[in-house]
Amino acid sequence: MLADALFLQLGYNATLVAVGAALLGLSAGVTGTFLFLRKRALVSDAISHATLPGVGLAFLLLVALGGDGRSLIGLMLGSAVSAWVGLLCVSWLTRRTRLAEDAAIGAVLSVFFGFGVVLLTVIQTLSSGRQAGLEGFLLGSTAGMLWNDALIIALGGAVTLALVMLWRRPMTLVAFDPDYAQAQGVPVGRFDLAMMGLVMAVTVVGLKIVGLILIVALLIIPPVTARFWTEQADRVVWLSGLIGGVSAYMGAAISASAPNLPTGPIIVLTSFAFFAFSLFLAPNRGLLAAVLRYRQFQRRVHLRQGLLALAQGQPIYERLTLRLLQRAGLARADGVATDEGRARAAKALRDEKRWEIVRADHAHEGAAERYDGLTEIEAVLTPDQIAEIDRRIGGPQGVPA
Amino acid sequence: MSGSEFVPLSLTPLLIGICAAVACALPGNFLVLRRQALIGDAISHVVLPGIVVAFLVTGVVSAWPMMLGAAGAAIVAVVLIEAVRRLGRIEPGAAMGVIFTAMFAGGVLLLEQSDTSNVHLDVEHALYGNLESLIWLDATGWASLWDREALAGLPVELPRIFVTLLGVILFTWLFWRPLALSTFDEGFAQTLGMRTTVLSLALVIVAAIAAVAAFDAVGSIIVIAMFICPPAAARLMTNRLERQVAWSIVFAVISAVLGYVLAGYGPLWLGFADAVSAAGMIATVSGVILALTAMFGPCRTRSGAPQEI
């Protein structure tokens, strides 16, 4: 059943939903990246909540004009207008008052949402029955997606993507380093606004599929996930789009494969699964990689300390140290050094003495900074310099040559 | 309006609304100053999976398991956000966004899977609350306030939110000095030997408890709005923390009372037959107050910062 869904074998409507969701996920992932890199991920939360009063007002207006009230275009226009007003409120509060951005975001999202709920109750009392489906905007509903709806979503997604392609250079610059961008003559304010406009477009388009609460997830989770895998801004953008698209597609397919699996939450949980996977397993930034790095570091410290102990004839009590020495063939199980162990230990001790001189000598300041007890002195100084230092140490004193 | 109508129908929702608003606004003051304002938003979203899990485990719709479930989920969320932030080296806003949306999605999925809609545990209820329905049927008038029998019929939400409010006040009062110090100068507080991490966690937990207790009665919209709007508005009124807290309480009470009255009677004045959502209206009023202070408040701009034109 799931395989059928993944390969679009579940009929016309499921296919429509899956393709629509994938397009939406792709554009949300790409757009959200700029927001994430600009460290304003939660602005999307304010934007999405601010769409609700627009939906309500648009419905009321459409009904007042004698229309159906549920035309997707009308509701989308309404939500776009109120999201834009909400966005302006956030930026006005942040710029013109001393409130921090997070307080401005929270205030706008709760007040707009609250007002939207007031409007929804008005609609409920006005015309029982006709408002059916309006609540789908809260949590998303794809069951009744029509060809026209899918077309709007696809078009919206495509336009957003095209604009991102067009503006990605300046937007990346602004997202990473607004001051530098300003110095380069990039109109930072205008591109910030453009970025927000794109986020708003994605939010409005996505309302119908995942609902206003969960669209935030599609804008935030894919970029965060993509960031684990690469350091390059361009790649984060495309990878995030890919992750967003794939998780939306898979989510839609999974939700079509069984009853009682709401599309929006499944899509969000799918992308969260990608996130969790990356958090643990990504190279460099992942947890597993960090743990391995730590273990390796720990081994090097223990080995070094063990060698110094051997050189000074001190007994080794630390079990891990002993085991590491033994495995490297430097010591026997009873802690007595092998021939090779004695040689390495003597070198370790001599290097330590060399470092001591390097660190005491201002001429070697640069090299001394790299002393961490682990770096080989050969990696920092040239053979000539080492020879020079060795001359200062003098011949062997009390250590068997 | 006569007591015989007001006391049973409006007194308890009004009191519950006021208590919830103040209980959220108090910790909100510190959260807003610490730039953690959105923690209330995150908590009120993750409460949903907690409530659903509590229902699935116990099988009953009863207050205590759900409160425990919600509080547990809130704490899990706070820990997860912190873990993702530190382990993944992700900025706090994004870490919060990842966790609360995923947990909310999990909650909605569980809800749909377990078919709990027949026990009045639906998402809309969780969002809007049901302040209007918390009526005191046993009351007949003002005299009922001294009537033991009638008092037994008080909605259980009232004593619960009242106790929560007392707890929040007690916490704020007991830890006033450390809270204030660590909010304004964490480094200095640390040099005095304060355990600022513990204190900050305690603040978030108190906020979570207030959120959960209020959530149960009034829905998540008020919770988020009251955590942020009254403290933010109060911040634009004064430079002193004591006065800010006092203002925030005043604003919270005004929002609750005015919002409730407007929701219940406003439509009647305009000639409509039915009331609108009280929770939504309270949030709206708090937003209007914030807008007014942002335009006219005496301390609305950063002092010393250059004025933008």
XYZ file of C-alpha atoms in Angstrom:
710
model
C 0.000 0.000 0.000
C 2.770 2.393 0.966
C 4.784 1.436 -2.095
C 1.722 2.091 -4.244
C 1.387 5.501 -2.685
C 5.045 6.344 -3.144
C 4.836 5.430 -6.827
C 1.638 7.383 -7.381
C -0.561 4.345 -7.872
C -3.337 5.414 -5.514
C -5.426 7.263 -7.996
C -5.879 10.740 -9.260
C -6.482 12.615 -6.042
C -3.647 11.048 -4.047
C -1.265 11.776 -6.917
C -2.422 15.361 -7.053
C -1.872 15.798 -3.328
C 1.556 14.154 -3.370
C 2.838 16.252 -6.273
C 1.340 19.433 -4.831
C 2.838 18.745 -1.418
C 6.249 18.006 -2.913
C 6.255 21.322 -4.772
C 5.203 23.159 -1.645
C 7.835 21.375 0.459
C 10.498 22.256 -2.091
C 9.696 25.946 -2.153
C 9.255 26.089 1.639
C 12.619 24.424 2.183
C 14.395 26.790 -0.201
C 12.724 29.917 1.132
C 13.029 28.939 4.761
C 16.793 28.625 4.400
C 17.253 32.378 4.067
C 15.098 32.963 7.104
C 17.118 30.428 9.078
C 20.462 31.851 7.988
C 19.224 35.329 8.921
C 18.443 33.873 12.407
C 14.797 34.847 12.134
C 13.256 31.408 11.823
C 10.375 32.193 14.153
C 9.190 35.166 12.123
C 7.494 32.511 10.030
C 5.463 31.613 13.113
C 4.125 35.154 13.325
C 3.410 35.217 9.590
C 1.479 31.984 9.610
C -0.662 32.908 12.610
C -1.326 36.322 11.141
C -3.027 34.731 8.129
C -6.064 33.647 10.148
C -7.896 36.988 10.458
C -7.334 37.487 6.728
C -9.005 34.171 5.989
C -11.937 35.141 8.210
C -12.292 38.653 6.802
C -12.021 37.421 3.230
C -14.735 34.875 3.904
C -17.017 37.504 5.431
C -16.333 39.869 2.545
C -16.993 37.196 -0.076
C -20.258 36.259 1.619
C -21.259 39.901 1.908
C -20.647 40.307 -1.812
C -22.884 37.336 -2.446
C -20.093 34.906 -3.272
C -19.414 31.397 -2.056
C -16.938 32.463 0.609
C -14.768 29.462 0.064
C -12.984 30.417 -3.114
C -9.379 29.504 -2.500
C -8.025 32.525 -4.379
C -10.106 34.918 -2.320
C -9.104 33.348 0.970
C -5.469 33.286 -0.091
C -5.563 36.951 -0.993
C -7.126 37.779 2.349
C -4.555 35.744 4.242
C -1.727 37.358 2.277
C -2.927 40.832 3.172
C -3.271 40.112 6.874
C 0.051 38.245 6.983
C 1.670 41.286 5.408
C 0.075 43.553 7.996
C 1.305 41.230 10.732
C 4.792 41.336 9.271
C 4.734 45.124 9.221
C 3.611 45.097 12.860
C 6.549 42.867 13.837
C 9.052 45.059 12.056
C 7.456 48.276 13.382
C 7.486 46.979 16.968
C 11.098 45.876 16.650
C 12.346 49.064 15.048
C 10.310 51.739 16.747
C 9.924 50.397 20.281
C 12.417 48.827 22.596
C 10.781 45.436 22.459
C 12.996 42.603 21.253
C 12.069 40.746 18.106
C 10.860 37.668 19.948
C 8.389 39.701 21.994
C 7.155 41.402 18.823
C 6.725 38.023 17.110
C 4.854 36.563 20.065
C 2.608 39.581 20.441
C 1.669 39.640 16.768
C 1.075 35.925 16.491
C -1.129 35.689 19.559
C -3.134 38.841 18.906
C -3.707 38.169 15.214
C -4.585 34.571 15.934
C -6.930 35.616 18.716
C -8.662 38.101 16.446
C -8.891 35.424 13.769
C -10.606 33.109 16.209
C -13.079 35.873 17.061
C -13.854 36.193 13.352
C -14.250 32.429 13.011
C -16.843 32.411 15.780
C -18.627 35.280 14.045
C -18.686 33.246 10.850
C -19.973 30.216 12.691
C -22.904 32.146 14.115
C -23.602 33.953 10.855
C -24.099 31.020 8.580
C -24.013 27.569 10.010
C -22.969 25.067 7.423
C -21.442 27.331 4.840
C -18.201 27.769 6.698
C -17.446 24.063 6.577
C -13.815 23.530 5.671
C -12.662 26.892 6.939
C -11.227 25.192 9.985
C -9.062 23.188 7.620
C -6.851 26.245 7.482
C -5.851 25.620 11.077
C -4.539 22.126 10.611
C -4.653 21.668 6.876
C -6.803 19.362 4.847
C -6.006 17.779 1.563
C -8.882 15.385 1.245
C -10.891 17.739 -0.895
C -8.066 19.135 -2.958
C -9.239 19.985 -6.418
C -7.339 20.305 -9.668
C -7.649 24.079 -9.439
C -6.268 24.164 -5.890
C -3.327 22.015 -6.926
C -2.694 24.288 -9.893
C -2.650 27.367 -7.648
C -0.246 25.662 -5.272
C 2.003 24.529 -8.112
C 2.022 27.975 -9.700
C 2.655 29.688 -6.380
C 5.496 27.302 -5.628
C 7.021 27.787 -9.074
C 6.889 31.586 -8.887
C 8.465 31.544 -5.418
C 11.226 29.272 -6.627
C 11.925 31.419 -9.656
C 12.211 34.533 -7.486
C 14.543 32.747 -5.086
C 16.734 31.730 -8.029
C 16.784 35.312 -9.185
C 17.627 36.846 -5.830
C 19.639 34.117 -4.201
C 22.997 35.931 -4.377
C 21.967 39.142 -2.604
C 19.657 37.253 -0.239
C 22.476 34.920 0.796
C 24.721 37.896 1.381
C 22.089 39.660 3.464
C 21.307 36.510 5.429
C 24.925 35.844 6.323
C 26.322 39.270 6.948
C 23.945 42.216 6.671
C 26.664 44.741 7.499
C 28.952 43.493 4.760
C 26.030 43.397 2.338
C 25.235 46.999 3.221
C 28.835 47.970 2.576
C 28.653 46.227 -0.792
C 25.729 48.417 -1.761
C 23.058 45.735 -1.453
C 19.792 47.301 -0.285
C 19.475 45.177 2.861
C 16.074 46.460 3.886
C 14.570 45.728 0.506
C 15.935 42.195 0.350
C 14.801 41.525 3.890
C 11.367 42.561 2.779
C 11.606 40.380 -0.328
C 12.659 37.443 1.843
C 9.660 37.981 4.098
C 7.415 38.351 1.084
C 8.556 34.982 -0.231
C 8.039 33.348 3.151
C 4.582 34.850 3.236
C 3.822 33.546 -0.253
C 4.867 30.030 0.741
C 2.812 30.261 3.914
C -0.297 31.388 2.095
C 0.113 28.711 -0.553
C 0.764 26.032 2.030
C -2.132 26.907 4.342
C -4.505 24.606 2.526
C -2.217 21.563 2.721
C -0.583 21.598 6.135
C -2.468 24.319 7.937
C -1.174 27.478 9.505
C 0.381 25.932 12.582
C 2.434 23.324 10.797
C 3.598 25.361 7.799
C 6.147 26.809 10.214
C 7.698 23.368 10.459
C 8.166 23.153 6.688
C 9.972 26.481 6.729
C 12.243 25.692 9.680
C 13.030 21.974 9.844
C 14.507 21.397 6.333
C 17.064 24.247 6.532
C 18.170 23.181 10.007
C 18.541 19.628 8.692
C 20.440 20.720 5.610
C 22.827 22.812 7.701
C 24.149 19.637 9.320
C 25.492 18.373 6.036
C 27.301 21.286 4.501
C 29.060 24.540 5.277
C 28.261 26.192 1.967
C 25.277 28.507 1.766
C 24.361 27.531 -1.784
C 24.305 23.857 -0.928
C 22.248 24.493 2.205
C 19.617 26.156 0.019
C 19.304 23.314 -2.477
C 19.689 20.547 0.070
C 16.998 22.144 2.183
C 14.715 22.316 -0.830
C 15.406 18.668 -1.573
C 14.717 17.599 2.011
C 11.546 19.680 2.112
C 10.320 18.274 -1.192
C 11.113 14.657 -0.370
C 9.593 14.793 3.101
C 6.436 16.468 1.816
C 6.136 13.911 -0.958
C 6.756 10.963 1.350
C 4.491 12.411 4.008
C 1.650 12.869 1.576
C 2.141 9.340 0.251
C 2.227 7.805 3.719
C -0.877 9.665 4.762
C -2.705 8.465 1.663
C -1.778 4.859 2.361
C -3.906 4.416 5.479
C -6.924 6.038 7.118
C -6.600 8.508 10.006
C -3.178 9.735 8.959
C -3.569 13.514 8.598
C -1.341 14.853 5.820
C 0.122 17.910 7.523
C 1.372 16.236 10.705
C 2.731 13.254 8.765
C 4.710 15.580 6.509
C 6.088 17.414 9.541
C 7.009 14.171 11.293
C 8.707 12.875 8.142
C 10.898 15.938 7.919
C 11.546 15.675 11.659
C 12.762 12.123 11.046
C 15.256 13.483 8.519
C 16.285 16.063 11.093
C 16.824 13.477 13.842
C 18.813 11.285 11.450
C 21.041 14.234 10.536
C 21.470 15.345 14.131
C 22.885 11.959 15.003
C 24.654 10.819 11.875
C 25.779 13.825 9.848
C 29.528 13.967 9.263
C 31.376 16.730 11.156
C 28.360 18.384 12.771
C 26.508 15.210 13.778
C 26.498 13.777 17.290
C 28.089 10.478 16.328
C 30.944 12.277 14.602
C 31.412 14.460 17.683
C 31.485 11.446 19.983
C 34.031 9.699 17.740
C 36.180 12.831 17.659
C 36.044 13.022 21.429
C 36.986 9.374 21.831
C 39.939 9.787 19.514
C 41.119 12.834 21.429
C 40.724 10.985 24.707
C 42.849 8.117 23.381
C 45.617 10.428 22.291
C 45.686 12.133 25.703
C 45.798 8.808 27.534
C 48.495 7.417 25.271
C 50.629 10.502 25.732
C 50.228 10.529 29.496
C 51.011 6.804 29.551
C 54.217 7.313 27.588
C 55.355 10.112 29.894
C 54.622 7.915 32.890
C 56.651 5.086 31.364
C 59.543 7.418 30.640
C 59.639 8.577 34.229
C 59.277 5.066 35.553
C 55.955 5.766 37.238
C 53.417 2.940 37.549
C 50.271 3.222 35.432
C 47.030 2.842 37.357
C 44.627 4.133 34.731
C 43.117 1.046 33.081
C 42.245 2.737 29.808
C 45.804 4.064 29.493
C 47.264 0.642 30.098
C 44.937 -0.973 27.617
C 45.777 1.574 24.943
C 49.528 1.161 25.533
C 49.144 -2.583 25.395
C 47.140 -2.476 22.181
C 49.770 -0.261 20.558
C 52.437 -2.770 21.597
C 54.157 -0.242 23.863
C 53.644 -1.965 27.191
C 52.946 -5.415 28.628
C 49.889 -6.276 30.665
C 51.780 -5.676 33.930
C 52.626 -2.116 32.877
C 56.267 -2.748 31.958
C 57.332 -1.004 28.751
C 58.352 -2.997 25.694
C 61.467 -1.984 23.766
C 59.444 0.105 21.371
C 57.515 1.557 24.286
C 60.752 2.632 25.966
C 61.927 4.301 22.789
C 58.652 6.157 22.256
C 58.507 7.106 25.921
C 62.010 8.560 25.808
C 61.070 10.572 22.742
C 57.915 11.805 24.401
C 59.872 12.972 27.416
C 62.495 14.633 25.253
C 59.790 16.394 23.234
C 58.223 17.600 26.433
C 61.586 19.078 27.446
C 61.945 20.666 24.012
C 58.500 22.215 24.346
C 59.454 23.569 27.718
C 62.281 25.498 26.116
C 60.144 26.630 23.206
C 57.531 27.971 25.566
C 60.064 29.786 27.697
C 61.593 31.484 24.660
C 59.882 34.564 23.277
C 61.441 33.988 19.875
C 59.193 30.937 19.513
C 55.991 32.618 20.656
C 54.042 31.575 17.574
C 55.057 27.952 17.919
C 54.476 27.953 21.671
C 50.847 28.868 21.138
C 50.302 25.562 19.444
C 51.395 23.570 22.467
C 48.540 21.396 23.725
C 50.473 18.400 25.002
C 49.483 16.407 21.931
C 50.901 18.148 18.885
C 54.212 16.652 17.762
C 56.972 19.187 17.935
C 58.053 18.171 14.435
C 54.740 19.473 13.162
C 55.502 22.950 14.408
C 59.259 23.467 14.154
C 61.747 22.729 11.395
C 64.536 20.150 11.958
C 67.012 23.030 12.184
C 65.078 24.710 14.947
C 64.756 21.427 16.809
C 68.479 20.849 16.509
C 69.054 24.332 17.891
C 66.837 23.584 20.850
C 68.513 20.235 21.427
C 71.823 22.041 21.704
C 70.393 24.013 24.606
C 69.148 20.903 26.352
C 72.621 19.492 26.257
C 73.566 15.851 26.468
C 71.545 13.213 28.221
C 71.370 13.845 31.962
C 70.419 10.958 34.151
C 68.313 9.389 31.422
C 69.697 6.223 29.845
C 70.700 7.205 26.324
C -27.565 43.451 35.291
C -28.890 41.513 38.209
C -26.837 39.228 40.387
C -29.086 36.319 39.618
C -27.898 36.432 36.039
C -24.357 37.680 36.472
C -23.169 35.378 39.251
C -23.980 32.018 37.690
C -23.174 32.917 34.084
C -20.368 35.449 34.089
C -18.689 35.644 37.491
C -16.754 32.382 37.313
C -15.529 32.733 33.710
C -14.491 36.269 34.521
C -12.578 35.243 37.635
C -10.953 32.331 35.819
C -9.965 34.622 32.967
C -8.431 37.151 35.360
C -6.522 34.515 37.331
C -5.215 32.892 34.146
C -4.178 36.218 32.663
C -2.299 37.310 35.774
C -0.702 33.897 36.318
C 0.725 34.038 32.790
C 1.662 37.720 32.812
C 3.770 37.477 35.995
C 6.427 35.056 34.707
C 5.977 36.668 31.294
C 7.661 39.824 32.612
C 10.918 37.988 33.136
C 10.610 35.947 29.961
C 10.153 39.082 27.880
C 13.168 40.733 29.506
C 15.261 37.609 28.996
C 14.274 37.368 25.341
C 12.573 34.077 25.980
C 9.108 35.390 25.210
C 8.380 32.655 22.717
C 8.825 29.891 25.264
C 5.141 30.425 26.106
C 4.271 29.848 22.465
C 6.335 26.671 22.381
C 4.872 25.364 25.639
C 1.289 25.968 24.603
C 1.845 23.974 21.427
C 3.537 20.993 23.023
C 0.903 20.698 25.700
C -1.349 19.000 23.167
C 0.628 15.746 22.795
C 0.963 15.613 26.588
C -2.772 15.797 27.058
C -3.435 13.200 24.386
C -0.875 10.791 25.810
C -2.318 11.252 29.294
C -5.737 10.445 27.914
C -4.477 7.367 26.085
C -2.711 6.095 29.201
C -5.510 6.659 31.681
C -8.463 6.361 29.353
C -10.423 9.058 31.144
C -10.941 12.728 30.541
C -10.018 13.944 33.948
C -8.110 16.939 35.041
C -5.157 15.674 37.034
C -3.699 13.129 34.596
C -4.066 15.637 31.799
C -2.415 18.384 33.786
C 0.428 16.020 34.598
C 0.698 14.933 30.975
C 0.739 18.503 29.779
C 3.303 19.600 32.339
C 5.434 16.561 31.473
C 5.279 17.389 27.781
C 6.234 20.984 28.501
C 9.285 19.886 30.459
C 10.230 17.346 27.785
C 9.985 20.101 25.190
C 12.152 22.496 27.179
C 14.798 19.813 27.652
C 14.659 18.793 23.982
C 14.964 22.387 22.783
C 17.992 22.883 25.000
C 19.498 19.575 23.829
C 19.009 20.372 20.143
C 20.400 23.857 20.675
C 23.538 22.634 22.384
C 24.184 19.315 20.669
C 23.329 20.531 17.188
C 24.758 24.021 17.728
C 21.584 25.555 16.349
C 20.357 29.021 17.226
C 17.617 29.016 19.901
C 14.765 30.213 17.692
C 15.266 27.508 15.102
C 15.749 24.814 17.751
C 12.486 25.866 19.328
C 10.731 25.861 15.959
C 11.915 22.349 15.165
C 10.817 20.863 18.478
C 7.485 22.523 19.065
C 6.164 22.000 15.547
C 7.231 18.357 15.554
C 5.667 17.717 18.952
C 2.485 19.490 17.939
C 2.330 17.412 14.772
C 2.788 14.296 16.899
C -0.074 15.428 19.114
C -2.431 15.984 16.193
C -1.496 12.609 14.722
C -2.119 10.829 18.023
C -5.434 12.617 18.329
C -6.582 11.488 14.899
C -5.299 7.975 15.398
C -6.934 7.441 18.759
C -10.288 8.836 17.684
C -10.721 10.853 20.844
C -12.989 13.383 19.241
C -16.022 11.789 20.834
C -14.785 12.684 24.291
C -14.579 16.367 23.610
C -10.859 16.463 23.281
C -10.459 18.173 20.001
C -7.897 20.513 18.626
C -10.218 23.468 18.321
C -11.177 23.159 21.959
C -7.532 23.133 22.874
C -6.916 26.255 20.838
C -9.942 28.313 21.752
C -10.574 27.080 25.258
C -14.070 27.056 26.617
C -14.116 29.972 28.956
C -17.773 30.728 28.209
C -18.908 27.302 29.303
C -17.330 27.449 32.759
C -20.572 28.576 34.326
C -21.648 28.154 37.925
C -25.058 26.610 37.621
C -25.705 26.206 41.335
C -25.553 29.909 41.976
C -28.673 31.937 42.216
C -27.274 35.358 43.042
C -24.666 37.182 45.081
C -25.892 35.326 48.181
C -24.557 32.090 46.746
C -21.047 33.267 47.499
C -21.756 32.456 51.165
C -23.760 29.338 50.437
C -21.765 26.222 51.143
C -23.950 24.032 48.996
C -23.761 26.283 45.986
C -20.004 26.761 46.400
C -19.553 23.013 46.028
C -20.795 23.391 42.480
C -18.121 25.846 41.433
C -16.337 24.836 38.236
C -13.195 22.974 39.322
C -11.115 25.143 37.006
C -11.565 28.123 39.310
C -9.880 26.755 42.438
C -7.212 25.138 40.289
C -6.217 28.296 38.450
C -6.484 30.227 41.715
C -4.025 27.890 43.436
C -1.727 28.128 40.424
C -1.877 31.900 40.599
C -0.969 31.809 44.290
C 1.959 29.528 43.480
C 3.190 31.858 40.752
C 2.896 34.873 43.062
C 4.760 33.013 45.790
C 7.560 32.064 43.385
C 7.901 35.610 42.112
C 7.883 37.021 45.643
C 10.374 34.532 47.091
C 12.837 34.727 44.214
C 12.331 38.375 43.344
C 15.894 39.503 43.951
C 17.700 36.623 42.246
C 15.241 36.718 39.351
C 15.704 40.429 38.835
C 19.476 40.241 39.177
C 19.997 37.305 36.878
C 17.619 38.778 34.309
C 19.490 42.045 34.007
C 23.058 40.888 34.619
C 23.544 37.165 34.494
C 27.310 37.435 34.805
C 27.081 39.526 37.957
C 24.502 37.167 39.440
C 26.885 34.284 38.810
C 29.751 36.040 40.547
C 27.470 36.430 43.573
C 27.206 32.649 43.593
C 23.696 32.401 42.189
C 22.886 29.285 40.263
C 21.456 31.082 37.287
C 20.903 27.976 35.177
C 18.764 26.392 37.878
C 16.882 29.639 38.371
C 16.247 30.016 34.666
C 14.990 26.436 34.465
C 12.752 27.058 37.488
C 11.304 30.122 35.794
C 10.500 28.141 32.669
C 8.907 25.377 34.737
C 6.770 27.866 36.637
C 5.759 29.373 33.299
C 4.920 25.891 32.037
C 2.748 25.158 35.080
C 0.918 28.467 34.662
C 0.483 27.746 30.964
C -0.903 24.280 31.558
C -3.341 25.383 34.256
C -4.555 28.275 32.126
C -4.596 26.173 28.982
C -7.020 23.752 30.578
C -9.486 26.537 31.283
C -9.010 29.158 28.638
C -7.164 27.633 25.682
C -3.780 28.313 24.223
C -4.448 31.692 22.600
C -4.849 33.518 25.891
C -1.827 31.758 27.287
C 0.477 32.974 24.527
C -1.041 36.441 24.472
C -0.868 36.901 28.233
C 2.724 35.740 28.464
C 3.770 38.470 26.078
C 1.322 41.314 25.540
C 0.776 42.698 29.077
C 4.478 42.479 30.053
C 5.537 43.969 26.715
C 3.041 46.802 27.083
C 4.162 47.323 30.684
C 7.760 47.505 29.547
C 6.862 50.455 27.361
C 5.336 52.249 30.365
C 8.215 52.285 32.826
C 11.905 51.682 33.393
C 11.512 50.097 36.801
C 10.942 46.382 37.195
C 8.519 46.728 40.134
C 6.353 49.140 38.201
C 6.571 47.025 35.083
C 5.211 44.017 36.952
C 2.446 46.146 38.465
C 1.499 47.561 35.063
C 1.507 44.095 33.532
C -0.964 42.889 36.162
C -3.185 45.886 35.507
C -3.069 45.274 31.763
C -3.742 41.561 32.195
C -6.799 42.246 34.338
C -8.104 44.892 31.932
C -7.639 42.517 28.989
C -9.453 39.708 30.757
C -12.400 41.808 31.931
C -12.809 43.961 28.851
C -12.247 41.045 26.502
C -14.803 38.907 28.259
C -17.383 41.674 28.348
C -16.840 42.601 24.700
C -17.067 38.969 23.624
C -20.228 38.318 25.590
C -22.110 41.577 25.184
C -20.402 43.394 22.309
C -22.229 41.502 19.587
C -25.535 42.082 21.404
C -24.905 45.831 21.408
C -24.224 45.640 17.685
C -27.451 43.786 17.150
C -26.120 40.266 16.671
C -27.613 37.382 18.562
C -24.574 35.333 19.552
C -21.420 35.930 21.544
C -17.985 35.542 20.000
C -14.954 33.681 21.361
C -13.991 35.171 24.719
C -10.453 33.809 24.528
C -9.912 35.395 21.138
C -11.365 38.675 22.319
C -9.156 38.794 25.413
C -6.103 38.286 23.206
C -7.353 40.993 20.863
C -7.852 43.484 23.690
C -4.361 42.787 25.021
C -3.063 43.494 21.524
C -4.910 46.797 21.394
C -3.383 47.757 24.744
C 0.063 46.875 23.430
C -0.538 48.908 20.284
C -1.609 51.912 22.368
C 1.451 51.729 24.619
C 3.692 51.256 21.586
C 2.332 54.491 20.167
C 1.973 56.588 23.309
C 3.844 54.834 26.126
C 6.315 57.065 27.976
C 9.231 54.633 27.714
C 8.484 53.158 24.329
C 11.873 53.668 22.683
C 15.284 52.465 23.707
C 16.763 55.153 25.882
C 19.932 56.511 24.380
C 19.438 54.836 21.053
C 19.313 57.098 18.047
C 15.774 57.768 16.943
C 15.017 56.433 13.505
C 13.133 58.720 11.206
